[in-house]
Amino acid sequence: MRVSFKLFATLTDLLPPEREGNVVVLDVEEGTCVQDLIDRFRVPPKSAHLVLVNGVFVPPGARAGRRLMDQDELAVWPPIAGG
Amino acid sequence: MNDDQLLRYSRHILLDEIGIEGQQAFLDARALVVGAGGLGSPAAMYLAAAGVGSIVLCDGDEVDLTNLQRQILHDAESVGAPKVLSGRRTLLRLNPEAHIEALQTRLEGEALVEQVRLADVVLDCSDNFSTRHAINRACVATRTPLVSGAAIRFDGQISVFDLRKNESPCYHCLFPEDAAGEELRCAVMGVFAPLTGIIGATQAAEALKVLAGCGTTLVGRLLLLDGLNMEWRSIRLERDPSCSVCGRPSEGGEGPH
């Protein structure tokens, strides 16, 4: 199945070079969970602050068990402070 | 309001949600804008143009050439000058009736609490987590509404924390202090010029709504702007009953522990 993976602000650099802007489309195995992708791309735990699947917030406790579906969009926001 | 003011603010007065009463509330209000940079520029300019009577502009920095790409309070002539003096000049050009107080310092401690206490609304346009948490603590202690914006690269966030409302979270409920990531500034990461305009202008809009008491503010919601794809997301925020800054025992006395 295919999912979109978006990393925002300072996290964008963790995406592979083939990223388009802040997003990369990935082929992943059935059963892949939210936390699996966060770990695979080495997003530091403190930076995985706001995690959204299709725009809906996934709280920290639910990330390990939340399975992704085909065409899902997973987005991760770090805390940002710039002004 | 005199005839000149009725004319100057007529396009606000025509709005049912604002009217004479709302405009008078703006004129009587005192807003604290912390940070006279990318966010503080448009935020303070809209507040001044809209007729907010007193604006306290606070920033310890001086204008640098690299600021001019987005910090529209400042111009080429003000490079090297204190940002708050450059900012005051711009704001007074927009609206000579406004009272602009320029504080050339990084507000901290009791001075910060005092300025927050005097303000009707606080706009956090600062550029670091420690200032953001200090402002939040002062706003919680004095129950002053806080309009918080942040921007880096192409991405922005904005919310309103209004501790006058029992259900409102505070900034710390959203960003626990120990969870703050490493601080990476615009100088390292870059920032898209109009992004700061979009977020800063949205902060001004929310501050004016707080002052006029109109519409629905961003209390309990965080707006996320993906500027690269121009997509807004809104996520719901709840207050954290065990928050170390605003944690309040529930009504029935049944505490979280």
Tab-separated table of C-alpha atoms in Angstrom, chain A residues 6 8-10 12-13 21-22 46 49-50 52 54-55 73 77-83, chain B residues 38-39 126-127 132 150-153 155 157 174-175 178-179 184 222 225-226 229 231 233:
chain	number	residue	atom	x	y	z
A	6	LYS	CA	4.972	14.677	5.613
A	8	PHE	CA	7.169	19.863	8.825
A	9	ALA	CA	9.472	22.735	9.718
A	10	THR	CA	12.828	21.525	11.016
A	12	THR	CA	11.758	18.072	6.699
A	13	ASP	CA	15.498	17.388	6.447
A	21	GLY	CA	8.788	19.657	-0.855
A	22	ASN	CA	7.881	18.350	2.580
A	46	LYS	CA	10.640	15.018	21.531
A	49	HIS	CA	4.992	16.528	18.912
A	50	LEU	CA	1.889	16.777	16.762
A	52	LEU	CA	-1.782	13.673	12.403
A	54	ASN	CA	-5.375	12.638	7.413
A	55	GLY	CA	-5.441	15.800	9.514
A	73	GLU	CA	-1.357	10.881	4.896
A	77	TRP	CA	5.005	18.616	13.379
A	78	PRO	CA	7.744	19.546	15.823
A	79	PRO	CA	7.222	22.345	18.348
A	80	ILE	CA	8.146	25.604	16.607
A	81	ALA	CA	9.090	28.919	18.214
A	82	GLY	CA	10.237	31.176	15.367
A	83	GLY	CA	8.962	34.695	15.261
B	38	GLY	CA	8.542	38.837	11.453
B	39	LEU	CA	5.323	38.222	13.383
B	126	SER	CA	8.865	36.050	20.161
B	127	ASP	CA	11.413	33.671	18.699
B	132	ARG	CA	7.193	31.825	25.223
B	150	ALA	CA	5.087	30.860	15.529
B	151	ALA	CA	6.667	30.446	12.100
B	152	ILE	CA	9.704	28.765	10.576
B	153	ARG	CA	10.590	27.835	6.994
B	155	ASP	CA	5.240	26.376	8.349
B	157	GLN	CA	1.130	27.651	14.058
B	174	LEU	CA	0.188	22.179	24.382
B	175	PHE	CA	3.968	22.430	24.668
B	178	ASP	CA	10.522	19.573	28.951
B	179	ALA	CA	9.240	18.504	25.543
B	184	LEU	CA	16.542	26.356	15.485
B	222	LEU	CA	-4.472	25.061	17.116
B	225	LEU	CA	-0.341	26.214	8.214
B	226	ASP	CA	1.538	24.171	5.623
B	229	ASN	CA	1.113	23.437	-0.077
B	231	GLU	CA	-3.131	23.929	3.520
B	233	ARG	CA	-5.347	22.205	9.522
